[in-house]
Amino acid sequence: AEKILDKPAVINGEVRGLTILVDFPDLDFETDVPDPADQQAWIRDVDDFLNLAGYTGHGNNGSVLDYFEDVSGNNLTYNNHLTGRFYESTAARAALDAGSANWDDVLPDILQQMDAEGFDFSPFDANADGLIDAINIYYWGPIGLDELWPHYSDMTPVDLDGLTAEHYTVCALRNYPELRTFCHETGHVLGQWPDLYSVAIPQDGYGLGDYCLMAYGGSGDLDPVHPSAYPKKLAGWMVPIV
């Protein structure tokens, strides 16, 4: 899902995203995965999911890097810096689930904590527009729990190392990473692509259904279809023949 925002697209060339692992005071990664060696192995696997060419972990057909190089015809190289640990949300998972708290409150606190620890945000603006291109919240929550809403949105701006953090995506990590939703939200934040399924309530159709990443993305979470012709045209990845 998306909230289309007034932000320039940055969908070509080399782009670096920031992916932040997040857990909760009432649902904690270290509690669920208590062995430190297992924790580090698990985080390395998520990093591979984002950045390793030829990644096939958990049945995924490539990494996020692979996906966007493939569907863009090598016009986009999208690497992600993954935090080396989970940052704890100031709001409980139950509060976010109930809607009594929101990510717009949680994320600035995490970013300011990272800044106080000396994290350098300056490499995350590929098009030099003063905005951090992509901040991705990847939150902990084992399979079996209802997901929090995956989406792209904005928050009260935060100034970090001469850049402004304002736009972000949210995805559920569950027991292992999956391509489809992460890549769909990337289409919003980097390409400013709209949802191409029906967003009416109640739904008045399926839109492009399984024929576009920005609709339902195909029949599998681990092997999403390409963006359709419309977002590829917006990105400059194809020239349509009329």
Tab-separated table of C-alpha atoms in Angstrom:
chain	number	residue	atom	x	y	z
A	1	ALA	CA	0.000	0.000	0.000
A	2	GLU	CA	1.127	3.573	-0.498
A	3	LYS	CA	0.683	7.234	0.136
A	4	ILE	CA	2.048	8.952	-2.983
A	5	LEU	CA	4.251	11.797	-1.816
A	6	ASP	CA	5.898	14.797	-3.405
A	7	LYS	CA	9.390	13.336	-3.692
A	8	PRO	CA	11.621	13.096	-6.787
A	9	ALA	CA	12.081	9.603	-8.187
A	10	VAL	CA	15.560	8.100	-7.856
A	11	ILE	CA	15.225	4.914	-9.866
A	12	ASN	CA	18.324	4.831	-12.078
A	13	GLY	CA	22.025	4.457	-11.449
A	14	GLU	CA	23.562	3.385	-8.151
A	15	VAL	CA	21.209	3.967	-5.224
A	16	ARG	CA	21.875	3.081	-1.588
A	17	GLY	CA	19.005	2.395	0.771
A	18	LEU	CA	19.042	2.261	4.570
A	19	THR	CA	17.252	-0.755	6.053
A	20	ILE	CA	16.667	-0.640	9.799
A	21	LEU	CA	15.884	-3.775	11.785
A	22	VAL	CA	13.252	-3.027	14.426
A	23	ASP	CA	11.744	-5.058	17.254
A	24	PHE	CA	9.459	-4.238	20.181
A	25	PRO	CA	9.423	-4.271	23.967
A	26	ASP	CA	6.668	-6.903	23.831
A	27	LEU	CA	8.062	-8.920	20.879
A	28	ASP	CA	11.833	-9.042	21.017
A	29	PHE	CA	14.211	-10.609	18.503
A	30	GLU	CA	16.830	-11.510	21.115
A	31	THR	CA	14.180	-13.257	23.198
A	32	ASP	CA	12.985	-15.278	20.225
A	33	VAL	CA	16.553	-15.953	18.973
A	34	PRO	CA	18.588	-16.113	22.217
A	35	ASP	CA	21.904	-17.503	20.891
A	36	PRO	CA	24.223	-14.613	19.820
A	37	ALA	CA	25.754	-16.745	17.051
A	38	ASP	CA	22.288	-17.492	15.672
A	39	GLN	CA	21.396	-13.815	15.882
A	40	GLN	CA	24.395	-12.780	13.794
A	41	ALA	CA	23.842	-15.577	11.280
A	42	TRP	CA	20.233	-14.496	10.933
A	43	ILE	CA	21.171	-10.841	10.367
A	44	ARG	CA	23.823	-11.848	7.800
A	45	ASP	CA	21.135	-13.797	5.948
A	46	VAL	CA	18.929	-10.691	5.768
A	47	ASP	CA	21.912	-8.712	4.445
A	48	ASP	CA	22.438	-11.371	1.771
A	49	PHE	CA	18.733	-11.183	0.888
A	50	LEU	CA	19.161	-7.476	0.245
A	51	ASN	CA	22.547	-7.391	-1.473
A	52	LEU	CA	24.006	-10.759	-2.514
A	53	ALA	CA	24.056	-11.495	-6.236
A	54	GLY	CA	22.551	-14.914	-6.861
A	55	TYR	CA	20.874	-15.194	-3.445
A	56	THR	CA	18.509	-18.180	-3.170
A	57	GLY	CA	17.913	-18.366	0.584
A	58	HIS	CA	14.477	-19.619	1.713
A	59	GLY	CA	13.503	-20.163	-1.932
A	60	ASN	CA	13.796	-16.516	-2.999
A	61	ASN	CA	14.599	-16.091	-6.686
A	62	GLY	CA	17.525	-13.722	-6.141
A	63	SER	CA	18.189	-10.803	-3.826
A	64	VAL	CA	16.576	-7.355	-3.878
A	65	LEU	CA	19.689	-6.195	-5.758
A	66	ASP	CA	19.202	-8.990	-8.322
A	67	TYR	CA	15.518	-8.193	-8.783
A	68	PHE	CA	15.978	-4.536	-9.631
A	69	GLU	CA	19.002	-5.105	-11.839
A	70	ASP	CA	16.950	-7.688	-13.756
A	71	VAL	CA	13.673	-5.787	-14.166
A	72	SER	CA	15.419	-2.469	-14.928
A	73	GLY	CA	17.649	-3.920	-17.631
A	74	ASN	CA	20.639	-3.033	-15.415
A	75	ASN	CA	19.539	0.602	-15.185
A	76	LEU	CA	19.205	0.424	-11.382
A	77	THR	CA	21.749	-0.968	-8.913
A	78	TYR	CA	20.018	-0.882	-5.525
A	79	ASN	CA	22.170	-1.835	-2.540
A	80	ASN	CA	21.018	-1.552	1.057
A	81	HIS	CA	22.928	-0.842	4.244
A	82	LEU	CA	21.445	-3.109	6.907
A	83	THR	CA	21.787	-2.189	10.566
A	84	GLY	CA	23.910	-4.689	12.463
A	85	ARG	CA	21.346	-5.060	15.235
A	86	PHE	CA	17.677	-4.542	16.019
A	87	TYR	CA	16.566	-1.148	17.325
A	88	GLU	CA	13.719	-1.338	19.814
A	89	SER	CA	10.565	0.578	19.031
A	90	THR	CA	9.457	3.083	21.666
A	91	ALA	CA	5.933	1.745	21.117
A	92	ALA	CA	4.832	-1.807	21.861
A	93	ARG	CA	3.817	-4.009	18.965
A	94	ALA	CA	0.351	-4.219	20.517
A	95	ALA	CA	0.051	-0.408	20.508
A	96	LEU	CA	1.029	-0.205	16.818
A	97	ASP	CA	-1.361	-3.054	16.059
A	98	ALA	CA	-4.201	-1.263	17.826
A	99	GLY	CA	-3.421	2.050	16.129
A	100	SER	CA	-2.761	3.869	19.405
A	101	ALA	CA	0.838	4.489	18.248
A	102	ASN	CA	2.332	4.909	14.774
A	103	TRP	CA	5.633	4.665	12.918
A	104	ASP	CA	5.766	8.449	12.467
A	105	ASP	CA	6.494	8.649	16.197
A	106	VAL	CA	8.723	5.561	16.431
A	107	LEU	CA	11.078	6.148	13.491
A	108	PRO	CA	12.418	9.637	14.404
A	109	ASP	CA	13.466	8.311	17.808
A	110	ILE	CA	15.399	5.431	16.184
A	111	LEU	CA	17.075	7.747	13.649
A	112	GLN	CA	18.138	10.152	16.384
A	113	GLN	CA	19.516	7.240	18.400
A	114	MET	CA	21.551	6.107	15.369
A	115	ASP	CA	22.785	9.670	14.878
A	116	ALA	CA	23.889	9.887	18.527
A	117	GLU	CA	25.826	6.636	18.029
A	118	GLY	CA	27.761	8.261	15.172
A	119	PHE	CA	26.011	6.688	12.177
A	120	ASP	CA	26.813	8.559	8.935
A	121	PHE	CA	23.676	9.293	6.896
A	122	SER	CA	25.452	11.280	4.172
A	123	PRO	CA	25.888	8.423	1.598
A	124	PHE	CA	22.119	7.890	1.193
A	125	ASP	CA	21.222	10.666	-1.270
A	126	ALA	CA	22.043	9.454	-4.780
A	127	ASN	CA	20.278	12.283	-6.629
A	128	ALA	CA	21.615	15.088	-4.377
A	129	ASP	CA	18.168	16.518	-3.625
A	130	GLY	CA	18.843	16.769	0.109
A	131	LEU	CA	16.489	13.881	0.980
A	132	ILE	CA	17.529	10.430	2.180
A	133	ASP	CA	16.390	8.290	-0.733
A	134	ALA	CA	15.048	5.206	1.042
A	135	ILE	CA	14.599	4.347	4.709
A	136	ASN	CA	13.137	0.880	5.125
A	137	ILE	CA	11.773	-0.364	8.446
A	138	TYR	CA	12.056	-4.169	8.559
A	139	TYR	CA	10.247	-5.201	11.720
A	140	TRP	CA	10.464	-8.457	13.638
A	141	GLY	CA	7.353	-10.630	13.902
A	142	PRO	CA	7.281	-14.404	13.482
A	143	ILE	CA	4.797	-16.056	11.097
A	144	GLY	CA	1.448	-16.551	12.750
A	145	LEU	CA	0.985	-12.972	13.890
A	146	ASP	CA	-1.190	-10.588	11.924
A	147	GLU	CA	1.057	-8.231	9.982
A	148	LEU	CA	1.204	-4.540	10.652
A	149	TRP	CA	0.302	-2.565	7.542
A	150	PRO	CA	3.152	-2.625	4.980
A	151	HIS	CA	3.277	0.826	3.450
A	152	TYR	CA	5.191	3.858	2.215
A	153	SER	CA	4.615	7.152	3.989
A	154	ASP	CA	6.230	10.261	5.462
A	155	MET	CA	6.905	11.623	8.913
A	156	THR	CA	7.890	14.895	10.569
A	157	PRO	CA	11.255	15.682	8.895
A	158	VAL	CA	14.456	14.910	10.787
A	159	ASP	CA	17.775	16.594	9.847
A	160	LEU	CA	20.726	14.187	9.782
A	161	ASP	CA	24.242	14.971	8.496
A	162	GLY	CA	22.974	17.694	6.177
A	163	LEU	CA	20.163	15.532	4.768
A	164	THR	CA	16.459	15.291	5.592
A	165	ALA	CA	14.828	12.018	6.590
A	166	GLU	CA	11.150	12.226	5.708
A	167	HIS	CA	10.048	9.214	3.650
A	168	TYR	CA	10.081	5.566	4.696
A	169	THR	CA	8.673	2.117	4.018
A	170	VAL	CA	7.503	-0.553	6.468
A	171	CYS	CA	7.696	-4.315	5.831
A	172	ALA	CA	7.224	-7.409	7.979
A	173	LEU	CA	10.289	-9.591	8.308
A	174	ARG	CA	8.445	-12.613	9.722
A	175	ASN	CA	10.591	-15.748	10.048
A	176	TYR	CA	12.623	-14.986	6.939
A	177	PRO	CA	12.784	-12.279	4.250
A	178	GLU	CA	10.579	-12.386	1.146
A	179	LEU	CA	10.996	-10.401	-2.051
A	180	ARG	CA	7.526	-9.354	-3.114
A	181	THR	CA	6.436	-6.812	-0.478
A	182	PHE	CA	9.913	-5.325	0.004
A	183	CYS	CA	10.281	-4.787	-3.761
A	184	HIS	CA	6.730	-3.381	-4.037
A	185	GLU	CA	7.440	-0.772	-1.345
A	186	THR	CA	10.761	0.002	-3.049
A	187	GLY	CA	8.775	0.828	-6.190
A	188	HIS	CA	6.926	3.464	-4.162
A	189	VAL	CA	9.910	5.022	-2.404
A	190	LEU	CA	12.397	5.032	-5.297
A	191	GLY	CA	10.140	5.240	-8.344
A	192	GLN	CA	7.149	7.084	-6.862
A	193	TRP	CA	5.069	4.411	-8.571
A	194	PRO	CA	1.400	4.179	-7.541
A	195	ASP	CA	-0.450	1.074	-6.472
A	196	LEU	CA	-1.963	-0.602	-9.527
A	197	TYR	CA	-4.451	-2.762	-7.676
A	198	SER	CA	-7.820	-1.329	-6.692
A	199	VAL	CA	-7.472	0.980	-3.685
A	200	ALA	CA	-11.211	1.676	-3.477
A	201	ILE	CA	-13.054	0.538	-0.352
A	202	PRO	CA	-14.741	-1.783	-0.995
A	203	GLN	CA	-12.475	-2.922	-3.801
A	204	ASP	CA	-14.010	-2.449	-7.240
A	205	GLY	CA	-11.659	-4.853	-9.021
A	206	TYR	CA	-8.154	-6.271	-8.952
A	207	GLY	CA	-6.423	-3.679	-11.087
A	208	LEU	CA	-3.447	-5.315	-12.802
A	209	GLY	CA	-3.683	-8.301	-10.470
A	210	ASP	CA	-0.792	-10.736	-10.798
A	211	TYR	CA	0.644	-8.975	-13.849
A	212	CYS	CA	2.551	-6.196	-12.079
A	213	LEU	CA	4.769	-5.754	-9.022
A	214	MET	CA	2.713	-2.701	-8.090
A	215	ALA	CA	-0.503	-4.731	-8.074
A	216	TYR	CA	-0.380	-8.211	-6.498
A	217	GLY	CA	3.106	-8.991	-7.774
A	218	GLY	CA	2.411	-12.494	-9.055
A	219	SER	CA	1.467	-15.689	-7.320
A	220	GLY	CA	4.471	-16.057	-5.005
A	221	ASP	CA	6.138	-13.937	-2.327
A	222	LEU	CA	9.563	-15.338	-3.244
A	223	ASP	CA	9.500	-14.704	-7.016
A	224	PRO	CA	7.551	-11.529	-7.859
A	225	VAL	CA	6.711	-10.585	-11.433
A	226	HIS	CA	8.165	-7.528	-13.167
A	227	PRO	CA	6.719	-4.049	-12.870
A	228	SER	CA	4.306	-3.618	-15.766
A	229	ALA	CA	4.884	-1.350	-18.774
A	230	TYR	CA	3.505	1.754	-17.028
A	231	PRO	CA	6.003	1.969	-14.128
A	232	LYS	CA	8.829	0.881	-16.455
A	233	LYS	CA	7.909	3.770	-18.749
A	234	LEU	CA	7.842	6.184	-15.784
A	235	ALA	CA	11.314	4.988	-14.804
A	236	GLY	CA	12.691	5.359	-18.331
A	237	TRP	CA	13.472	1.637	-18.480
A	238	MET	CA	11.544	1.141	-21.735
A	239	VAL	CA	10.263	3.129	-24.704
A	240	PRO	CA	6.708	2.067	-25.605
A	241	ILE	CA	5.755	1.486	-29.204
A	242	VAL	CA	2.438	3.278	-29.853
